[in-house]
Coordinates of C-alpha atoms in Angstrom, one line a residue:
M38 CA 2.5 11.8 27.5
T39 CA 1.5 12.3 23.8
V40 CA -2.1 12.4 22.6
V41 CA -3.7 11.5 20.2
P42 CA -7.0 12.9 19.6
P43 CA -10.3 10.6 17.1
Y44 CA -9.8 11.6 14.2
G45 CA -12.0 13.8 12.5
K46 CA -11.5 16.9 15.1
D47 CA -7.8 18.0 13.4
R48 CA -7.3 16.8 9.4
G49 CA -3.2 17.6 11.7
W50 CA -3.7 13.8 12.6
I51 CA -3.3 12.3 8.7
W52 CA -1.4 15.3 7.5
E53 CA 1.8 13.4 7.1
I54 CA 4.8 15.5 6.9
I55 CA 8.3 14.7 5.1
T56 CA 11.1 16.4 7.7
P57 CA 14.5 16.0 8.5
T58 CA 14.2 12.6 10.4
G59 CA 11.6 10.7 8.1
I60 CA 7.7 11.2 7.6
K61 CA 5.8 12.4 10.8
L62 CA 2.5 13.5 11.3
A63 CA 1.6 17.2 11.2
N64 CA 0.1 17.9 15.0
L65 CA 3.0 14.9 16.5
I66 CA 5.6 17.6 15.6
T67 CA 2.9 21.2 16.5
Q68 CA 2.8 19.4 19.6
I69 CA 6.7 18.9 20.4
L70 CA 7.2 21.8 19.4
A71 CA 4.5 24.3 21.4
K72 CA 5.6 23.3 24.1
D73 CA 9.2 24.7 23.6
K74 CA 8.8 28.4 22.6
V75 CA 12.7 28.7 22.1
L76 CA 13.0 25.7 19.9
Y77 CA 9.7 26.8 18.2
N78 CA 11.5 29.6 16.7
Q79 CA 14.1 28.6 16.0
E80 CA 12.6 25.8 13.4
I81 CA 10.9 28.7 13.0
K82 CA 13.8 30.4 11.6
L83 CA 16.2 27.2 10.1
T84 CA 12.1 26.7 7.3
S85 CA 12.6 28.6 4.0
R86 CA 10.9 27.6 1.3
E87 CA 14.5 27.1 -0.8
N88 CA 15.6 24.4 1.7
K89 CA 12.3 23.3 2.1
R90 CA 12.8 21.4 5.6
Y91 CA 9.2 20.8 6.0
R92 CA 7.3 19.5 3.0
C93 CA 3.6 17.2 2.4
A94 CA 4.1 14.2 1.8
H95 CA 1.3 14.6 -0.8
C96 CA 2.0 16.7 -3.5
D97 CA 5.6 17.7 -1.9
S98 CA 5.8 21.2 -1.6
A99 CA 7.3 23.0 1.2
L100 CA 5.5 23.7 4.3
Y101 CA 5.9 26.6 6.9
L102 CA 5.3 26.7 10.3
N103 CA 2.9 29.0 11.5
R104 CA 1.0 30.5 15.2
N105 CA -2.7 32.0 15.5
Q106 CA -5.0 32.6 18.4
S107 CA -7.2 30.5 16.1
N108 CA -5.0 27.2 15.5
G109 CA -1.7 27.4 17.6
A110 CA 1.0 26.0 15.6
H111 CA 0.6 24.6 12.4
F112 CA 1.7 24.0 9.1
A113 CA 0.6 25.7 5.9
H114 CA 1.6 25.5 2.5
Y115 CA 3.8 28.8 0.7
S116 CA 2.1 30.6 -2.1
A117 CA 2.6 29.4 -5.2
K118 CA 5.4 32.4 -6.9
D119 CA 5.2 32.8 -10.6
S120 CA 5.2 29.2 -11.4
E121 CA 2.0 28.0 -12.9
S122 CA 2.5 24.3 -12.7
E123 CA 4.0 24.8 -8.4
H124 CA -0.2 26.8 -8.5
I125 CA -2.6 23.6 -9.9
K126 CA -0.2 21.5 -7.7
I127 CA -0.6 22.8 -5.1
K128 CA -4.1 23.9 -5.0
R129 CA -4.4 20.0 -5.6
C130 CA -3.3 19.0 -2.8
P131 CA -6.1 18.1 -0.1
F132 CA -3.9 20.1 2.7
Y133 CA -3.9 22.6 0.9
T134 CA -6.2 25.5 3.0
G135 CA -10.1 25.6 1.6
D136 CA -10.8 21.9 0.7
S137 CA -13.6 20.3 1.3
K138 CA -12.6 17.3 3.7
S139 CA -14.7 14.6 1.4
K140 CA -11.5 15.2 -0.8
L141 CA -9.3 14.9 1.7
L142 CA -11.1 11.4 2.9
S143 CA -10.5 10.5 -0.9
Q144 CA -7.2 11.2 -2.0
I145 CA -5.5 11.3 1.1
Y146 CA -6.2 6.7 2.2
D147 CA -6.3 5.1 -1.0
G148 CA -7.7 2.1 -0.7
E149 CA -6.3 1.4 2.9
G150 CA -9.4 2.7 4.9
V151 CA -9.6 5.3 7.7
W152 CA -9.4 2.3 10.9
H153 CA -5.9 1.2 8.9
F154 CA -4.2 4.9 8.6
V155 CA -5.7 6.7 11.5
T156 CA -4.7 3.0 13.6
K157 CA -1.4 2.5 12.3
H158 CA -0.5 6.1 13.3
Q159 CA -2.0 6.0 17.1
V160 CA 0.0 2.7 18.3
A161 CA 3.0 3.9 17.4
S162 CA 2.5 7.0 18.8
I163 CA 1.6 4.7 21.6
L164 CA 4.4 2.9 22.0
I165 CA 7.3 6.1 21.3
N166 CA 5.6 6.7 24.9
D167 CA 5.8 2.1 25.9
P168 CA 8.2 2.6 28.5
F169 CA 9.2 -0.5 27.6
V170 CA 9.7 0.1 23.7
D171 CA 13.3 1.8 22.5
S172 CA 11.4 4.9 21.5
S173 CA 14.2 5.6 18.9
N174 CA 13.4 2.3 17.6
V175 CA 9.4 2.9 16.5
F176 CA 8.8 3.0 12.5
V177 CA 5.6 2.9 11.1
E178 CA 5.5 1.2 7.0
K179 CA 9.7 0.7 7.5
Y180 CA 11.0 -1.8 5.2
M181 CA 13.0 -4.8 6.9
I182 CA 15.4 -6.9 5.1
D183 CA 16.0 -10.7 4.9
Y184 CA 19.6 -10.3 2.7
E185 CA 20.3 -13.7 3.1
R186 CA 17.2 -15.8 1.4
N187 CA 17.2 -11.8 -0.3
E188 CA 14.0 -11.0 1.1
K189 CA 12.2 -7.6 2.3
R190 CA 8.5 -7.2 3.2
R191 CA 7.0 -3.5 5.3
P192 CA 5.0 -4.4 8.7
D193 CA 2.3 -1.8 9.0
I194 CA 5.2 -0.6 12.7
S195 CA 7.6 -2.2 13.7
F196 CA 9.8 -1.5 17.3
V197 CA 12.4 -2.6 19.0
D198 CA 12.0 -3.7 23.1
I199 CA 14.3 -2.9 26.1
N200 CA 15.3 -5.8 25.4
G201 CA 16.4 -6.2 22.2
Q202 CA 13.7 -8.2 20.9
S203 CA 12.9 -6.7 17.3
W204 CA 8.9 -6.7 16.9
A205 CA 5.8 -5.7 13.7
I206 CA 2.2 -5.3 14.2
E207 CA 0.6 -6.0 11.4
L208 CA -3.3 -4.0 11.3
T209 CA -5.7 -6.8 9.6
N210 CA -9.0 -5.3 9.3
H211 CA -9.9 -7.1 5.4
W212 CA -10.1 -9.6 3.3
M213 CA -6.3 -10.8 3.1
N214 CA -4.9 -14.0 0.6
P215 CA -3.9 -16.1 3.3
S216 CA -1.2 -18.1 1.9
I217 CA 0.5 -13.7 2.1
A218 CA -0.4 -13.3 5.3
A219 CA 2.0 -16.5 5.9
Q220 CA 4.4 -16.2 4.0
R221 CA 5.1 -13.1 5.9
E222 CA 5.3 -14.6 9.4
A223 CA 7.8 -16.8 7.5
F224 CA 9.9 -14.2 7.2
F225 CA 9.3 -12.5 11.0
T226 CA 10.4 -15.8 12.1
N227 CA 13.2 -16.6 9.6
N228 CA 14.2 -12.9 10.4
N229 CA 13.6 -13.2 14.9
V230 CA 11.0 -10.5 14.6
K231 CA 7.4 -11.3 17.1
V232 CA 4.8 -10.2 15.1
I233 CA 1.1 -9.0 16.2
W234 CA -1.8 -9.2 13.9
L235 CA -4.0 -6.6 15.3
M236 CA -7.6 -7.3 14.1
S237 CA -10.1 -3.9 14.2
P238 CA -13.1 -4.7 17.6
T239 CA -15.4 -5.3 13.9
I240 CA -14.1 -8.8 11.4
Q241 CA -15.5 -10.9 13.1
V242 CA -18.3 -9.5 12.5
T243 CA -18.1 -8.7 8.7
H244 CA -14.9 -10.6 7.5
P245 CA -14.9 -14.1 9.9
A246 CA -13.0 -16.5 7.8
I247 CA -9.9 -14.0 8.3
F248 CA -11.1 -13.7 11.7
E249 CA -11.0 -18.0 12.0
F250 CA -8.0 -18.0 10.2
V251 CA -5.8 -15.4 12.5
Q252 CA -7.3 -16.6 15.8
Y253 CA -6.4 -20.7 14.9
G254 CA -3.7 -20.2 11.5
L255 CA -1.6 -18.1 12.0
S256 CA -1.9 -17.8 15.8
G257 CA -0.1 -21.9 16.1
T258 CA 1.7 -22.9 12.8
L259 CA 1.8 -22.6 8.8
N260 CA 0.6 -25.6 7.9
S261 CA -2.0 -26.6 10.6
A262 CA -3.3 -25.4 13.5
I263 CA -3.3 -29.9 15.0
R264 CA 1.0 -28.9 16.1
D265 CA 1.6 -28.9 19.8
N266 CA 2.9 -25.2 20.1
C267 CA -0.7 -23.4 18.5
H268 CA -1.4 -20.9 21.5
F269 CA -4.7 -20.2 20.0
N270 CA -4.4 -16.4 20.9
A271 CA -5.3 -13.2 19.1
F272 CA -6.0 -10.1 19.4
S273 CA -7.6 -7.0 19.0
F274 CA -7.7 -3.3 19.7
S275 CA -10.9 -1.2 20.0
D276 CA -11.7 2.5 21.2
A277 CA -11.5 0.8 24.8
E278 CA -7.5 -0.4 24.2
L279 CA -7.1 3.2 23.1
D280 CA -8.5 4.9 25.9
Q281 CA -5.8 2.3 28.0
S282 CA -3.2 3.5 26.5
R283 CA -3.6 7.0 26.8
Q284 CA -4.1 6.4 30.4
Q285 CA -1.0 3.7 31.3
E286 CA 1.2 5.6 29.0
R287 CA 1.9 2.2 27.0
L288 CA 0.0 0.2 24.5
I289 CA -2.9 -1.6 25.8
I290 CA -4.6 -4.1 23.5
N291 CA -7.1 -6.5 23.4
V292 CA -6.2 -10.6 24.0
L293 CA -9.7 -12.9 22.4
L294 CA -9.0 -15.9 24.1
P295 CA -11.0 -18.8 23.3
E296 CA -12.4 -21.8 25.7
F297 CA -12.6 -25.6 24.0
Y298 CA -16.3 -27.5 24.2
L299 CA -17.6 -29.7 23.2
E300 CA -20.8 -29.8 22.2
K301 CA -22.2 -33.8 22.8
L302 CA -25.6 -33.3 20.2
T303 CA -23.2 -33.2 17.3
N304 CA -20.0 -34.0 18.8
R305 CA -18.7 -31.4 17.3
I306 CA -15.3 -29.1 18.7
E307 CA -17.2 -25.4 19.8
S308 CA -15.4 -22.9 21.2
H309 CA -16.5 -19.0 23.7
V310 CA -14.2 -16.2 23.2
S311 CA -13.4 -15.0 25.7
T312 CA -11.2 -10.6 25.9
Q313 CA -8.6 -9.1 29.3
Q314 CA -6.7 -6.5 27.7
A315 CA -3.0 -6.9 28.1
S316 CA 0.7 -4.6 27.8
I317 CA 2.8 -6.4 25.5
K318 CA 5.4 -7.2 28.4
D319 CA 2.9 -8.9 29.4
L320 CA 3.1 -11.2 26.1
L321 CA 4.6 -14.4 25.9
F322 CA 7.1 -16.9 23.7
M323 CA 6.4 -20.2 22.0
E324 CA 9.8 -21.6 20.5
A325 CA 9.5 -21.4 17.0
N326 CA 6.5 -19.4 17.1
A327 CA 6.4 -15.5 15.5
T328 CA 3.3 -15.2 17.7
P329 CA 3.6 -14.2 21.5
Y330 CA 0.7 -15.4 23.3
L331 CA -0.7 -14.2 26.4
T332 CA -2.3 -17.5 28.1
N333 CA -1.6 -21.0 26.7
K334 CA -5.5 -22.4 25.1
G335 CA -3.9 -25.3 23.0
P336 CA -4.0 -27.8 26.5
S337 CA -7.7 -26.6 26.4
Y338 CA -8.4 -27.2 22.4
Y339 CA -6.7 -30.5 22.6
A340 CA -8.9 -32.2 26.0
A341 CA -12.0 -31.4 24.2
I342 CA -9.7 -33.5 20.8
E343 CA -9.0 -36.3 22.7
E344 CA -12.8 -36.1 24.1
Q345 CA -14.0 -36.3 20.9
S346 CA -12.5 -39.1 20.0
A347 CA -13.3 -40.8 22.5
I348 CA -17.2 -40.8 22.3
V349 CA -16.3 -41.7 18.4
S350 CA -14.9 -44.5 19.7
V351 CA -18.2 -45.6 22.3
L352 CA -20.0 -44.9 19.5
K353 CA -18.7 -47.1 16.6
N354 CA -19.6 -50.1 18.6
D355 CA -22.9 -48.9 19.7
E356 CA -26.4 -49.1 17.4
S357 CA -26.7 -45.8 18.9
W358 CA -24.4 -44.8 15.7
S359 CA -27.4 -45.4 13.1
R360 CA -29.2 -42.0 14.9
F361 CA -26.0 -40.0 15.7
S362 CA -25.2 -39.4 12.0
E363 CA -28.6 -38.7 10.9
R364 CA -28.2 -35.9 13.4
Q365 CA -25.0 -35.1 12.7
R366 CA -26.9 -34.8 8.4
S367 CA -29.7 -32.8 9.8
K368 CA -27.0 -30.4 11.4
L369 CA -24.9 -30.1 8.3
E370 CA -27.9 -29.0 6.6
K371 CA -28.8 -26.5 8.2
D372 CA -24.9 -25.2 8.2
T373 CA -25.5 -25.1 4.5
G374 CA -28.6 -22.8 4.5
S375 CA -26.0 -20.3 6.8
F376 CA -23.8 -21.0 4.5
I377 CA -26.3 -19.7 2.1
S378 CA -27.0 -16.6 4.6
C379 CA -23.7 -15.1 5.0
M380 CA -23.4 -15.0 1.1
H381 CA -26.8 -13.3 1.0
T382 CA -24.6 -10.8 3.8
I383 CA -21.8 -10.6 1.2
I384 CA -23.6 -9.2 -1.9
E385 CA -25.3 -6.6 1.3
G386 CA -22.3 -5.2 1.1
Y387 CA -21.4 -4.4 -2.0
K388 CA -24.9 -3.0 -3.5
H389 CA -24.4 0.5 -1.7
Q390 CA -21.1 0.7 -3.6
L391 CA -22.0 -0.4 -6.7
S392 CA -24.8 1.9 -6.9
D393 CA -22.6 4.9 -6.6
S394 CA -23.1 6.3 -9.9
N395 CA -19.7 7.4 -9.9
I396 CA -18.1 4.6 -9.6
T397 CA -15.1 3.0 -11.7
I398 CA -14.4 -0.5 -13.9
K399 CA -11.1 -0.7 -11.4
K400 CA -13.8 -0.8 -8.1
I401 CA -16.0 -3.6 -9.9
K402 CA -13.7 -5.0 -10.3
S403 CA -12.2 -4.7 -6.9
I404 CA -15.7 -5.9 -5.6
K405 CA -15.1 -9.1 -7.6
S406 CA -11.3 -9.6 -6.9
M407 CA -13.3 -9.2 -3.0
A408 CA -16.6 -11.1 -3.1
I409 CA -14.6 -14.3 -4.5
K410 CA -12.4 -14.8 -2.1
E411 CA -14.6 -13.9 0.5
F412 CA -16.9 -16.5 -1.5
D413 CA -13.9 -19.6 -2.1
S414 CA -13.5 -18.9 2.0
L415 CA -17.6 -19.9 2.9
I416 CA -17.7 -22.8 -0.2
N417 CA -14.2 -24.5 1.7
R418 CA -15.9 -24.4 4.7
A419 CA -20.0 -25.7 3.3
P420 CA -20.6 -29.2 4.0
Y421 CA -22.3 -29.1 0.9
K422 CA -20.3 -27.1 -1.6
E423 CA -22.6 -27.4 -4.6
Q424 CA -25.1 -24.7 -3.8
L425 CA -23.0 -22.5 -3.4
R426 CA -21.2 -22.3 -6.1
I427 CA -24.5 -22.0 -7.8
F428 CA -24.6 -19.4 -6.3
K429 CA -21.0 -17.2 -6.1
V430 CA -21.1 -18.8 -10.3
E431 CA -24.6 -16.6 -10.5
Y432 CA -23.6 -13.9 -8.7
I433 CA -20.1 -12.8 -10.5
R434 CA -22.2 -13.8 -13.7
N435 CA -23.9 -10.3 -12.7
I436 CA -21.2 -8.7 -11.9
D437 CA -19.1 -9.2 -15.8
K438 CA -23.1 -8.0 -17.3
R439 CA -22.2 -4.5 -14.5
I440 CA -18.5 -4.3 -15.6
K441 CA -19.7 -4.8 -19.8
I442 CA -22.7 -2.1 -19.3
Q443 CA -20.8 0.7 -17.0
R444 CA -17.1 -0.3 -19.7
D445 CA -19.9 1.6 -22.5
I446 CA -20.8 4.3 -20.6
D447 CA -17.8 5.4 -19.3
H448 CA -16.0 4.9 -23.2
S449 CA -18.6 7.4 -25.2
V450 CA -17.4 10.0 -22.0
I451 CA -13.5 9.6 -22.5
H452 CA -14.7 9.1 -26.5
S453 CA -15.8 12.3 -26.4
E454 CA -13.1 14.0 -24.3
L455 CA -10.1 11.9 -26.4
I456 CA -11.1 14.7 -28.8
E457 CA -11.1 17.6 -27.0
L458 CA -7.8 16.8 -25.9
T459 CA -6.1 16.1 -28.9
D460 CA -7.3 19.3 -29.9
R461 CA -5.8 21.0 -27.1
I462 CA -2.0 19.3 -27.6
T463 CA -2.1 20.2 -31.2
N464 CA -2.8 22.7 -30.7
C465 CA -0.9 23.7 -28.1
S466 CA 2.5 26.1 -27.7
I467 CA 5.9 25.6 -25.9
D468 CA 4.5 27.7 -23.2
A469 CA 1.6 26.0 -22.6
I470 CA 3.0 22.4 -23.1
E471 CA 3.8 21.5 -19.1
T472 CA 0.4 23.3 -17.9
I473 CA -1.0 20.8 -20.8
E474 CA 1.1 17.5 -19.8
Q475 CA -0.2 18.3 -16.3
E476 CA -3.6 17.9 -17.1
I477 CA -3.4 14.6 -19.2
N478 CA -2.1 13.5 -16.8
C479 CA -4.4 13.8 -13.6
I480 CA -6.8 13.1 -16.7
L481 CA -5.3 10.2 -18.3
N482 CA -5.0 8.7 -14.3
E483 CA -9.0 8.6 -14.0
W484 CA -9.3 7.0 -17.4
R485 CA -7.2 3.9 -16.7
E486 CA -9.2 3.5 -13.7
N487 CA -12.2 2.8 -16.7
D488 CA -10.2 0.1 -18.5
A489 CA -9.3 2.9 -21.2
Q490 CA -5.9 1.9 -21.9
Q491 CA -5.8 2.0 -25.6
Q492 CA -6.8 5.5 -25.6
I493 CA -4.3 6.0 -23.0
A494 CA -1.1 4.7 -24.5
Q495 CA -2.9 7.1 -27.6
L496 CA -3.4 9.9 -26.4
H497 CA 0.7 10.1 -24.8
A498 CA 1.8 9.0 -27.9
L499 CA 0.3 12.1 -29.3
L500 CA 1.7 14.2 -25.8
C501 CA 5.2 13.0 -26.1
D502 CA 5.3 13.9 -30.6
H503 CA 3.4 17.0 -30.5
K504 CA 6.1 18.2 -27.4
H505 CA 9.1 16.5 -29.6
N506 CA 8.2 18.4 -32.7
L507 CA 7.7 21.5 -30.9
V508 CA 11.3 21.3 -28.6
C509 CA 12.7 20.2 -31.9
E510 CA 11.3 24.0 -33.8
L511 CA 13.3 26.4 -31.0
V512 CA 16.6 23.9 -31.0
P513 CA 16.9 22.8 -34.2
T514 CA 20.4 21.1 -33.5
F515 CA 17.8 18.5 -30.5
G516 CA 16.2 16.4 -33.7
S517 CA 19.4 16.1 -35.0
I518 CA 21.6 14.2 -33.0
S519 CA 21.5 10.7 -33.1
N520 CA 19.4 8.2 -30.9
L521 CA 21.6 6.4 -29.9
S522 CA 19.4 3.3 -28.0
E523 CA 18.4 1.8 -31.5
R524 CA 21.1 -0.9 -33.3
Y525 CA 24.6 -0.4 -33.7
N526 CA 25.3 1.8 -37.1
V527 CA 28.0 1.4 -38.8
D528 CA 28.1 5.6 -40.0
I529 CA 27.7 6.6 -36.2
N530 CA 30.4 7.8 -34.4
Y531 CA 28.9 7.0 -31.1
V532 CA 31.9 9.5 -29.0
E533 CA 31.4 12.1 -31.3
T534 CA 27.1 12.2 -30.9
L535 CA 27.7 11.9 -27.2
R536 CA 29.8 15.0 -27.2
D537 CA 27.5 16.8 -29.3
W538 CA 24.2 16.0 -26.4
Y539 CA 26.4 17.2 -24.0
R540 CA 27.9 20.6 -25.5
L541 CA 23.1 20.6 -26.0
Y542 CA 23.7 20.0 -22.2
Q543 CA 26.0 22.4 -21.5
D544 CA 24.4 25.3 -23.7
R545 CA 20.6 24.9 -23.5
I546 CA 20.1 28.0 -21.0
K547 CA 21.6 29.7 -23.5
I548 CA 19.4 27.8 -25.8
S549 CA 16.7 28.4 -24.2
P550 CA 14.6 30.6 -20.9
N551 CA 12.0 27.8 -20.0
E552 CA 12.2 25.9 -17.6
Y553 CA 10.6 22.4 -18.9
I554 CA 12.7 23.0 -22.2
L555 CA 15.5 23.0 -20.2
R556 CA 14.4 19.6 -18.3
Y557 CA 13.3 17.8 -21.1
I558 CA 16.9 18.4 -22.4
T559 CA 19.2 17.2 -19.2
N560 CA 16.1 13.8 -19.2
K561 CA 16.6 13.3 -22.9
L562 CA 20.7 12.9 -21.9
H563 CA 20.1 11.2 -19.3
D564 CA 17.8 8.6 -20.6
M565 CA 20.5 8.9 -23.9
I566 CA 22.7 7.4 -21.9
A567 CA 21.4 5.7 -19.3
D568 CA 20.2 3.4 -23.1
F569 CA 22.4 3.2 -24.5
V570 CA 24.8 1.5 -20.9
K571 CA 21.6 -0.7 -21.3
T572 CA 22.0 -1.5 -24.9
F573 CA 25.7 -2.4 -25.3
A574 CA 27.3 -2.4 -21.9
N575 CA 26.5 -6.6 -21.0
E576 CA 27.1 -6.9 -25.2
I577 CA 30.8 -6.0 -24.1
R578 CA 30.8 -7.7 -21.4
S579 CA 29.3 -10.8 -22.4
L580 CA 33.1 -11.3 -24.5
N581 CA 35.0 -12.3 -21.8
G582 CA 37.7 -10.8 -22.4
K583 CA 37.9 -12.6 -25.8
P584 CA 39.7 -9.4 -29.1
L585 CA 37.2 -6.8 -29.6
S586 CA 36.1 -6.5 -33.5
E587 CA 36.5 -2.6 -35.3
K588 CA 32.9 -2.6 -34.2
H589 CA 33.3 -3.1 -30.0
L590 CA 36.1 -1.1 -30.4
I591 CA 34.1 1.7 -31.0
V592 CA 31.2 1.2 -28.3
N593 CA 33.2 1.0 -26.0
N594 CA 35.5 3.9 -26.3
A595 CA 31.8 5.2 -26.5
L596 CA 30.3 3.4 -22.8
V597 CA 34.2 4.6 -21.1
Y598 CA 33.6 8.3 -22.6
C599 CA 29.7 7.7 -21.3
K600 CA 31.1 7.1 -17.5
R601 CA 33.4 10.2 -17.7
L602 CA 30.8 12.5 -18.6
V603 CA 28.3 11.1 -15.6
P604 CA 29.7 12.7 -12.7
L605 CA 29.5 16.1 -15.1
L606 CA 26.1 16.1 -15.7

């Protein structure tokens, strides 16, 4: 049995390792090795810095297996040898020994969310041990491809049961675009894949619109809940289901089962939701519906609909209809107040994030986007919309003001950094250019969070020009060879120019021992061939067998030479 503890005890439960058989969690690997001493010793012998049998999925550095009394079997980074760039890369990895946990979380989840990340791997590890599941066909974020429709999807988890039925599990903890969710479900339906939309235990409170969409929309058909094949089942996964899954050694999920009834006072259909735990083997299917169910709640819904229709028919022929309409109007006005309270709750939820002194413009824009989506969801369901629309416009106007203020603050800092970095690039030597480039790329990533596109382009162009000039000083022939990616030039002998580039490629080690320069020359040759083929191959192909002009003969000979050249690189 594979036991996965709650997040927080060990970073090995979120550290993804690249192995010869795919990406796996560090602790899942070491658990297996710890049980088999012979296998463990074999893996130690097979693992080396050079063959990179195990690599860190975050920094792509080689790892080795280690064992000591305090930590047991575990993975660790090799120490950097003589390469300064390798040393910097390893030191910046959040899984390198000594880094803080807060840095680890900020880099690993990358917007995915702790619940989503941890639950994804917990559920996958449980499925591997589930007797109803083919353990060799359990995957995390593996693409499914529909070649007939030229579509692909990458569910959080996919697996095949012992009957050969394909399944997908999509974890839901935040707002999602209903049209995108519907497209995903259509893909699974078209490819005979059963899909479980597995919600977090808190989504009913934090994102009620998405909860209702999954419960009443995707659990039925894509266009409407008023169809014969609606079952209204939804699924969630909490610590209680995790504990049961470990005890029973199979995946246990919580099934949300609404019971529909007619509220006589307002003549509106309401529901109360009960829950029941079930395994995936217990679930049933409907024709033309990708989502499974435990108990079909469609009949309960349609019975409430029929009762509502009968009462309306009676009331329309009775004097009490006017009194009923007044009660209905009063109820709707109270509902409007409830919707406004929901909007205030949404704003309070974002207030803490917006108060962060280190917040970026990208994060503020993300908050704005999420707020708009949640407001629109409320407005679409509200009986009186105008008041809510005014509330939304005012809040979005305030967010836009915050973005402008933040941009002014950030750009003043970026301007100072730009002056300093420009000076460093201009004065750096060929030996320091690689380290400078890595540092600048990290800084540019931070600038991208703050809408500094113009400054990014300016600094990137300066870095490229200076790098090119340094290489030309070291390798004089580098700057004299023609660039073949531009428009056709009658004065250029294209085949001979490609030969010059290839000679430079062959002699690059003699020219300079600097690995960075060698890679630069190699990449330049690859780019040169790719750009040349991209520029002229379509032009030759468009002739459709017509006689070649002198220009096209020259270019065609060069394209033939390119095909011979590529296998030699």
